[in-house]
Amino acid sequence: MRRRRIYEGKSKVLFEGPQPGTLVQYFKDDASAFNNKKKGVITGKGVLNNRISEYLMLRLAEIGVPTHFVRRLNMREQLVREVEIIPVEVMVRNVAAGSIAKRLGLEKGTNLPRPIVEYYLNNDDLGDPMVSEEHIAAFNWAGTQDLDDMVQLALRVNDFLSGLFLGVGLKLVDFKLEFGRLWDDEEMRIVIADEISPDSCRLWDLKTNECLDKDRFRHDMGRVEEAYQEVARRLGVLPEAAPVDMKGPKLVR
Ligand code: TMP
């Protein structure tokens, strides 16, 4: 059955779901970085991020953190609740890396004194600029209560996922969350949307500090596919058929 395409992003496609209020989220192998200036393909990434995000969203649901995730449908697709996306991305950082290291002149790898929350406006044309609570309130991108809920959830996710990753020998350096509004019988809830995967987290090996996330693609560090596989393997969600079956349809002569 061909489904109506609702939205195509850099690494995912959203299709109309089987029931009203649902969407099918399709994970591509496409990768982009530096506000789309760098583009490429990470073979098998879509299959792995589908599994990794499924796993993390399910574990979060178990501790009562609401998410848009319903169930995985197949290798590259998951069923999610349709939400009204809030245009503010929330970043939580435990260790200095990436843009905070550059902006504040911190040495990469420095432990931050406490988890630091930052907000970015989700706007590709502007390159997702960093914004403050003042901007969010003044332009009404999210209400005060919404933002409060988002921060509380982000910090709970940080504590929980830091522990979860620690248990498999990984350090959660930082991550990005997107949120949406979901209406159930007139009542609005803020839920986690999008995905949680090595595309949206920095994950370093606990012993060696080896980077096992999208930074390998961003900075041409090599062994990109292997990094995603290693994260999936440690979480116990590496598909048995990987990586041969992940490359999509093969031409049979
Ligand atoms: P940053 O250090 O480049 O600001 O990134 C912080 C975290 O957010 C890192 O885990 C990568 C993730 N991230 C996204 O998921 N999407 C983005 O567009 C950016 C800039 C970062």
mmCIF file of C-alpha atoms and ligand atoms in Angstrom:
data_model
loop_
_atom_site.group_PDB
_atom_site.id
_atom_site.type_symbol
_atom_site.label_atom_id
_atom_site.label_comp_id
_atom_site.label_asym_id
_atom_site.label_seq_id
_atom_site.Cartn_x
_atom_site.Cartn_y
_atom_site.Cartn_z
ATOM 1 C CA MET A 1 0.000 0.000 0.000
ATOM 2 C CA ARG A 2 1.330 3.446 -0.890
ATOM 3 C CA ARG A 3 0.978 5.866 1.956
ATOM 4 C CA ARG A 4 0.721 9.614 1.704
ATOM 5 C CA ARG A 5 4.025 11.327 2.438
ATOM 6 C CA ILE A 6 3.504 13.995 5.101
ATOM 7 C CA TYR A 7 7.040 15.290 5.536
ATOM 8 C CA GLU A 8 10.565 14.461 4.395
ATOM 9 C CA GLY A 9 13.481 15.475 6.578
ATOM 10 C CA LYS A 10 17.211 14.913 6.258
ATOM 11 C CA SER A 11 17.275 11.458 7.825
ATOM 12 C CA LYS A 12 13.615 10.441 8.096
ATOM 13 C CA VAL A 13 10.336 10.447 6.200
ATOM 14 C CA LEU A 14 6.909 10.683 7.832
ATOM 15 C CA PHE A 15 3.976 8.963 6.143
ATOM 16 C CA GLU A 16 0.308 8.974 6.995
ATOM 17 C CA GLY A 17 -0.343 6.198 9.521
ATOM 18 C CA PRO A 18 -2.915 3.392 9.419
ATOM 19 C CA GLN A 19 -5.197 5.083 11.980
ATOM 20 C CA PRO A 20 -6.061 8.778 12.434
ATOM 21 C CA GLY A 21 -3.577 10.444 14.769
ATOM 22 C CA THR A 22 -0.762 8.070 13.821
ATOM 23 C CA LEU A 23 2.225 8.429 11.509
ATOM 24 C CA VAL A 24 4.769 6.005 10.098
ATOM 25 C CA GLN A 25 8.328 7.183 10.699
ATOM 26 C CA TYR A 26 10.762 5.804 8.078
ATOM 27 C CA PHE A 27 14.512 5.912 8.873
ATOM 28 C CA LYS A 28 16.829 6.644 5.926
ATOM 29 C CA ASP A 29 20.568 5.989 5.642
ATOM 30 C CA ASP A 30 21.120 9.629 4.620
ATOM 31 C CA ALA A 31 23.267 11.708 6.925
ATOM 32 C CA SER A 32 23.837 15.443 7.022
ATOM 33 C CA ALA A 33 25.893 17.752 9.165
ATOM 34 C CA PHE A 34 26.800 21.412 9.569
ATOM 35 C CA ASN A 35 23.325 22.608 8.616
ATOM 36 C CA ASN A 36 23.189 20.402 5.515
ATOM 37 C CA LYS A 37 26.538 21.608 4.126
ATOM 38 C CA LYS A 38 27.907 18.063 4.440
ATOM 39 C CA LYS A 39 25.846 15.195 3.105
ATOM 40 C CA GLY A 40 26.432 11.480 2.837
ATOM 41 C CA VAL A 41 25.111 7.991 3.365
ATOM 42 C CA ILE A 42 25.825 5.759 6.348
ATOM 43 C CA THR A 43 24.895 2.278 5.164
ATOM 44 C CA GLY A 44 22.520 0.561 7.570
ATOM 45 C CA LYS A 45 22.100 3.632 9.783
ATOM 46 C CA GLY A 46 18.327 3.751 9.260
ATOM 47 C CA VAL A 47 17.876 0.145 10.343
ATOM 48 C CA LEU A 48 20.044 0.651 13.421
ATOM 49 C CA ASN A 49 18.553 4.007 14.479
ATOM 50 C CA ASN A 50 15.055 2.497 14.146
ATOM 51 C CA ARG A 51 16.080 -0.235 16.601
ATOM 52 C CA ILE A 52 18.109 1.976 18.939
ATOM 53 C CA SER A 53 15.398 4.639 19.169
ATOM 54 C CA GLU A 54 12.728 1.950 19.694
ATOM 55 C CA TYR A 55 14.757 0.471 22.532
ATOM 56 C CA LEU A 56 15.427 3.808 24.261
ATOM 57 C CA MET A 57 11.846 5.090 23.888
ATOM 58 C CA LEU A 58 10.494 1.808 25.333
ATOM 59 C CA ARG A 59 12.851 1.981 28.321
ATOM 60 C CA LEU A 60 11.799 5.625 28.894
ATOM 61 C CA ALA A 61 8.105 4.666 28.744
ATOM 62 C CA GLU A 62 8.809 2.077 31.461
ATOM 63 C CA ILE A 63 9.850 4.845 33.860
ATOM 64 C CA GLY A 64 6.864 6.975 32.894
ATOM 65 C CA VAL A 65 8.487 9.353 30.405
ATOM 66 C CA PRO A 66 5.886 9.913 27.667
ATOM 67 C CA THR A 67 7.011 9.565 24.044
ATOM 68 C CA HIS A 68 5.375 9.497 20.618
ATOM 69 C CA PHE A 69 6.568 5.915 20.000
ATOM 70 C CA VAL A 70 3.910 3.211 19.533
ATOM 71 C CA ARG A 71 5.691 0.208 18.005
ATOM 72 C CA ARG A 72 8.276 -0.800 15.440
ATOM 73 C CA LEU A 73 6.674 -1.990 12.207
ATOM 74 C CA ASN A 74 9.651 -3.385 10.276
ATOM 75 C CA MET A 75 13.375 -2.869 9.650
ATOM 76 C CA ARG A 76 13.092 0.821 8.788
ATOM 77 C CA GLU A 77 9.686 1.948 10.030
ATOM 78 C CA GLN A 78 7.980 2.633 13.316
ATOM 79 C CA LEU A 79 4.453 3.662 14.174
ATOM 80 C CA VAL A 80 4.282 6.903 16.183
ATOM 81 C CA ARG A 81 1.538 9.194 17.510
ATOM 82 C CA GLU A 82 1.014 12.328 15.460
ATOM 83 C CA VAL A 83 2.012 15.320 17.580
ATOM 84 C CA GLU A 84 2.251 19.072 17.121
ATOM 85 C CA ILE A 85 5.997 19.586 17.073
ATOM 86 C CA ILE A 86 7.281 22.356 19.343
ATOM 87 C CA PRO A 87 9.890 24.305 17.328
ATOM 88 C CA VAL A 88 12.440 24.341 20.163
ATOM 89 C CA GLU A 89 15.151 21.673 20.393
ATOM 90 C CA VAL A 90 16.423 20.956 23.897
ATOM 91 C CA MET A 91 20.072 19.995 24.297
ATOM 92 C CA VAL A 92 21.455 18.490 27.505
ATOM 93 C CA ARG A 93 25.218 18.378 27.996
ATOM 94 C CA ASN A 94 27.234 16.487 30.598
ATOM 95 C CA VAL A 95 30.688 16.806 29.052
ATOM 96 C CA ALA A 96 32.123 19.601 26.892
ATOM 97 C CA ALA A 97 32.161 18.739 23.185
ATOM 98 C CA GLY A 98 30.937 20.182 19.908
ATOM 99 C CA SER A 99 29.517 23.679 19.860
ATOM 100 C CA ILE A 100 29.777 24.398 23.615
ATOM 101 C CA ALA A 101 33.485 23.518 23.632
ATOM 102 C CA LYS A 102 34.039 25.894 20.717
ATOM 103 C CA ARG A 103 31.770 28.702 21.948
ATOM 104 C CA LEU A 104 33.137 28.813 25.494
ATOM 105 C CA GLY A 105 36.696 27.686 24.797
ATOM 106 C CA LEU A 106 36.363 24.532 26.891
ATOM 107 C CA GLU A 107 38.660 21.581 26.359
ATOM 108 C CA LYS A 108 36.778 18.720 24.720
ATOM 109 C CA GLY A 109 36.095 16.030 27.309
ATOM 110 C CA THR A 110 35.904 18.340 30.329
ATOM 111 C CA ASN A 111 33.169 17.264 32.740
ATOM 112 C CA LEU A 112 30.653 20.090 33.110
ATOM 113 C CA PRO A 113 29.903 21.173 36.717
ATOM 114 C CA ARG A 114 26.281 20.070 36.243
ATOM 115 C CA PRO A 115 24.075 19.072 33.314
ATOM 116 C CA ILE A 116 23.627 22.139 31.126
ATOM 117 C CA VAL A 117 20.375 22.652 29.217
ATOM 118 C CA GLU A 118 20.338 24.731 26.038
ATOM 119 C CA TYR A 119 17.590 25.651 23.575
ATOM 120 C CA TYR A 120 17.823 25.899 19.800
ATOM 121 C CA LEU A 121 15.155 27.105 17.416
ATOM 122 C CA ASN A 122 14.314 24.349 14.949
ATOM 123 C CA ASN A 123 14.720 26.346 11.742
ATOM 124 C CA ASP A 124 16.944 25.021 8.938
ATOM 125 C CA ASP A 125 16.968 28.322 7.016
ATOM 126 C CA LEU A 126 18.498 30.038 10.048
ATOM 127 C CA GLY A 127 20.805 27.115 10.906
ATOM 128 C CA ASP A 128 19.016 26.243 14.170
ATOM 129 C CA PRO A 129 20.191 29.277 16.200
ATOM 130 C CA MET A 130 20.616 29.039 19.958
ATOM 131 C CA VAL A 131 17.826 30.873 21.774
ATOM 132 C CA SER A 132 17.024 31.758 25.385
ATOM 133 C CA GLU A 133 13.903 31.361 27.527
ATOM 134 C CA GLU A 134 13.240 35.030 26.820
ATOM 135 C CA HIS A 135 12.988 34.373 23.078
ATOM 136 C CA ILE A 136 10.864 31.272 23.581
ATOM 137 C CA ALA A 137 8.396 33.148 25.802
ATOM 138 C CA ALA A 138 8.352 36.391 23.789
ATOM 139 C CA PHE A 139 7.675 34.660 20.462
ATOM 140 C CA ASN A 140 5.423 32.077 22.120
ATOM 141 C CA TRP A 141 7.232 29.073 20.602
ATOM 142 C CA ALA A 142 6.362 27.275 23.837
ATOM 143 C CA GLY A 143 4.429 28.397 26.900
ATOM 144 C CA THR A 144 6.142 28.742 30.273
ATOM 145 C CA GLN A 145 4.481 25.551 31.518
ATOM 146 C CA ASP A 146 5.369 23.690 28.305
ATOM 147 C CA LEU A 147 9.010 24.704 28.595
ATOM 148 C CA ASP A 148 9.065 23.754 32.259
ATOM 149 C CA ASP A 149 7.710 20.283 31.369
ATOM 150 C CA MET A 150 10.284 19.959 28.566
ATOM 151 C CA VAL A 151 13.209 20.788 30.876
ATOM 152 C CA GLN A 152 11.970 18.433 33.623
ATOM 153 C CA LEU A 153 11.588 15.635 31.071
ATOM 154 C CA ALA A 154 14.971 16.356 29.471
ATOM 155 C CA LEU A 155 16.740 16.162 32.847
ATOM 156 C CA ARG A 156 14.948 12.911 33.743
ATOM 157 C CA VAL A 157 15.923 11.489 30.366
ATOM 158 C CA ASN A 158 19.504 12.607 30.989
ATOM 159 C CA ASP A 159 19.721 10.878 34.379
ATOM 160 C CA PHE A 160 18.081 7.718 33.122
ATOM 161 C CA LEU A 161 19.960 7.412 29.828
ATOM 162 C CA SER A 162 23.300 8.330 31.456
ATOM 163 C CA GLY A 163 22.825 5.319 33.748
ATOM 164 C CA LEU A 164 21.553 3.075 30.983
ATOM 165 C CA PHE A 165 24.536 3.855 28.736
ATOM 166 C CA LEU A 166 26.968 3.603 31.660
ATOM 167 C CA GLY A 167 25.733 0.040 32.106
ATOM 168 C CA VAL A 168 26.935 -0.830 28.596
ATOM 169 C CA GLY A 169 30.255 1.007 28.871
ATOM 170 C CA LEU A 170 29.226 4.246 27.170
ATOM 171 C CA LYS A 171 29.367 7.856 28.322
ATOM 172 C CA LEU A 172 26.397 10.053 27.371
ATOM 173 C CA VAL A 173 28.267 13.265 26.529
ATOM 174 C CA ASP A 174 25.249 15.220 25.260
ATOM 175 C CA PHE A 175 22.014 14.766 23.341
ATOM 176 C CA LYS A 176 19.191 16.611 21.648
ATOM 177 C CA LEU A 177 15.471 16.104 22.233
ATOM 178 C CA GLU A 178 12.445 17.240 20.289
ATOM 179 C CA PHE A 179 9.030 17.514 21.890
ATOM 180 C CA GLY A 180 5.454 17.539 20.681
ATOM 181 C CA ARG A 181 2.007 18.288 22.011
ATOM 182 C CA LEU A 182 -0.418 15.387 22.176
ATOM 183 C CA TRP A 183 -4.137 15.734 22.922
ATOM 184 C CA ASP A 184 -5.974 12.918 24.712
ATOM 185 C CA ASP A 185 -9.626 13.744 25.521
ATOM 186 C CA GLU A 186 -9.124 17.504 25.599
ATOM 187 C CA GLU A 187 -6.042 17.120 27.784
ATOM 188 C CA MET A 188 -2.684 18.207 26.400
ATOM 189 C CA ARG A 189 0.541 16.385 27.223
ATOM 190 C CA ILE A 190 4.102 17.146 26.202
ATOM 191 C CA VAL A 191 5.814 14.041 24.836
ATOM 192 C CA ILE A 192 9.227 13.233 23.411
ATOM 193 C CA ALA A 193 9.140 13.038 19.610
ATOM 194 C CA ASP A 194 11.583 12.409 16.722
ATOM 195 C CA GLU A 195 14.308 9.900 17.662
ATOM 196 C CA ILE A 196 17.021 9.186 20.208
ATOM 197 C CA SER A 197 19.985 7.634 18.436
ATOM 198 C CA PRO A 198 23.699 8.151 17.695
ATOM 199 C CA ASP A 199 22.513 10.848 15.241
ATOM 200 C CA SER A 200 21.224 12.946 18.145
ATOM 201 C CA CYS A 201 23.553 11.884 20.995
ATOM 202 C CA ARG A 202 27.279 11.954 21.608
ATOM 203 C CA LEU A 203 28.375 8.599 22.992
ATOM 204 C CA TRP A 204 31.956 7.836 23.991
ATOM 205 C CA ASP A 205 33.435 4.538 25.102
ATOM 206 C CA LEU A 206 33.840 4.757 28.870
ATOM 207 C CA LYS A 207 37.399 3.391 28.933
ATOM 208 C CA THR A 208 38.969 4.772 25.762
ATOM 209 C CA ASN A 209 36.779 7.861 25.078
ATOM 210 C CA GLU A 210 36.445 6.568 21.514
ATOM 211 C CA CYS A 211 33.578 8.377 19.807
ATOM 212 C CA LEU A 212 30.714 6.098 18.723
ATOM 213 C CA ASP A 213 28.241 8.534 17.158
ATOM 214 C CA LYS A 214 27.629 10.892 14.240
ATOM 215 C CA ASP A 215 30.773 12.903 15.013
ATOM 216 C CA ARG A 216 32.613 10.121 13.128
ATOM 217 C CA PHE A 217 30.694 11.219 10.015
ATOM 218 C CA ARG A 218 30.899 14.958 10.784
ATOM 219 C CA HIS A 219 34.671 14.880 11.133
ATOM 220 C CA ASP A 220 35.562 12.091 8.639
ATOM 221 C CA MET A 221 36.903 9.835 11.393
ATOM 222 C CA GLY A 222 36.149 6.602 9.493
ATOM 223 C CA ARG A 223 34.455 3.428 10.743
ATOM 224 C CA VAL A 224 31.129 5.280 10.867
ATOM 225 C CA GLU A 225 28.878 2.251 10.184
ATOM 226 C CA GLU A 226 30.813 0.251 12.776
ATOM 227 C CA ALA A 227 30.171 2.900 15.443
ATOM 228 C CA TYR A 228 26.381 2.705 14.987
ATOM 229 C CA GLN A 229 26.614 -1.109 14.983
ATOM 230 C CA GLU A 230 28.652 -1.078 18.177
ATOM 231 C CA VAL A 231 26.062 1.067 19.996
ATOM 232 C CA ALA A 232 23.271 -1.274 18.808
ATOM 233 C CA ARG A 233 25.322 -4.323 19.806
ATOM 234 C CA ARG A 234 25.973 -2.997 23.316
ATOM 235 C CA LEU A 235 22.274 -2.223 23.790
ATOM 236 C CA GLY A 236 21.482 -5.769 22.606
ATOM 237 C CA VAL A 237 19.473 -4.623 19.578
ATOM 238 C CA LEU A 238 21.830 -5.368 16.674
ATOM 239 C CA PRO A 239 19.693 -7.179 14.078
ATOM 240 C CA GLU A 240 21.030 -10.696 13.515
ATOM 241 C CA ALA A 241 21.134 -10.203 9.770
ATOM 242 C CA ALA A 242 23.326 -7.102 10.014
ATOM 243 C CA PRO A 243 25.098 -5.796 8.136
ATOM 244 C CA VAL A 244 24.483 -7.785 4.934
ATOM 245 C CA ASP A 245 20.683 -7.449 4.918
ATOM 246 C CA MET A 246 20.729 -3.798 5.806
ATOM 247 C CA LYS A 247 21.933 -2.582 2.444
ATOM 248 C CA GLY A 248 18.472 -2.682 0.895
ATOM 249 C CA PRO A 249 17.352 -4.469 -2.260
ATOM 250 C CA LYS A 250 20.084 -6.157 -4.291
ATOM 251 C CA LEU A 251 20.063 -6.427 -8.035
ATOM 252 C CA VAL A 252 19.649 -10.070 -9.028
ATOM 253 C CA ARG A 253 20.948 -10.794 -12.523
HETATM 254 P P1 TMP B 1 26.399 20.560 19.234
HETATM 255 O O1 TMP B 1 27.534 20.372 20.191
HETATM 256 O O2 TMP B 1 26.828 20.541 17.796
HETATM 257 O O3 TMP B 1 25.577 21.780 19.556
HETATM 258 O O4 TMP B 1 25.445 19.289 19.420
HETATM 259 C C1 TMP B 1 24.952 18.876 20.662
HETATM 260 C C2 TMP B 1 24.204 17.566 20.554
HETATM 261 O O5 TMP B 1 23.038 17.689 19.753
HETATM 262 C C3 TMP B 1 24.998 16.452 19.880
HETATM 263 O O6 TMP B 1 24.710 15.238 20.564
HETATM 264 C C4 TMP B 1 24.501 16.401 18.482
HETATM 265 C C5 TMP B 1 23.088 16.840 18.619
HETATM 266 N N1 TMP B 1 22.613 17.626 17.488
HETATM 267 C C6 TMP B 1 21.501 17.210 16.787
HETATM 268 O O7 TMP B 1 20.929 16.169 17.079
HETATM 269 N N2 TMP B 1 21.065 17.974 15.741
HETATM 270 C C7 TMP B 1 21.650 19.153 15.371
HETATM 271 O O8 TMP B 1 21.200 19.808 14.426
HETATM 272 C C8 TMP B 1 22.817 19.582 16.120
HETATM 273 C C9 TMP B 1 23.517 20.867 15.764
HETATM 274 C C10 TMP B 1 23.248 18.784 17.160
#
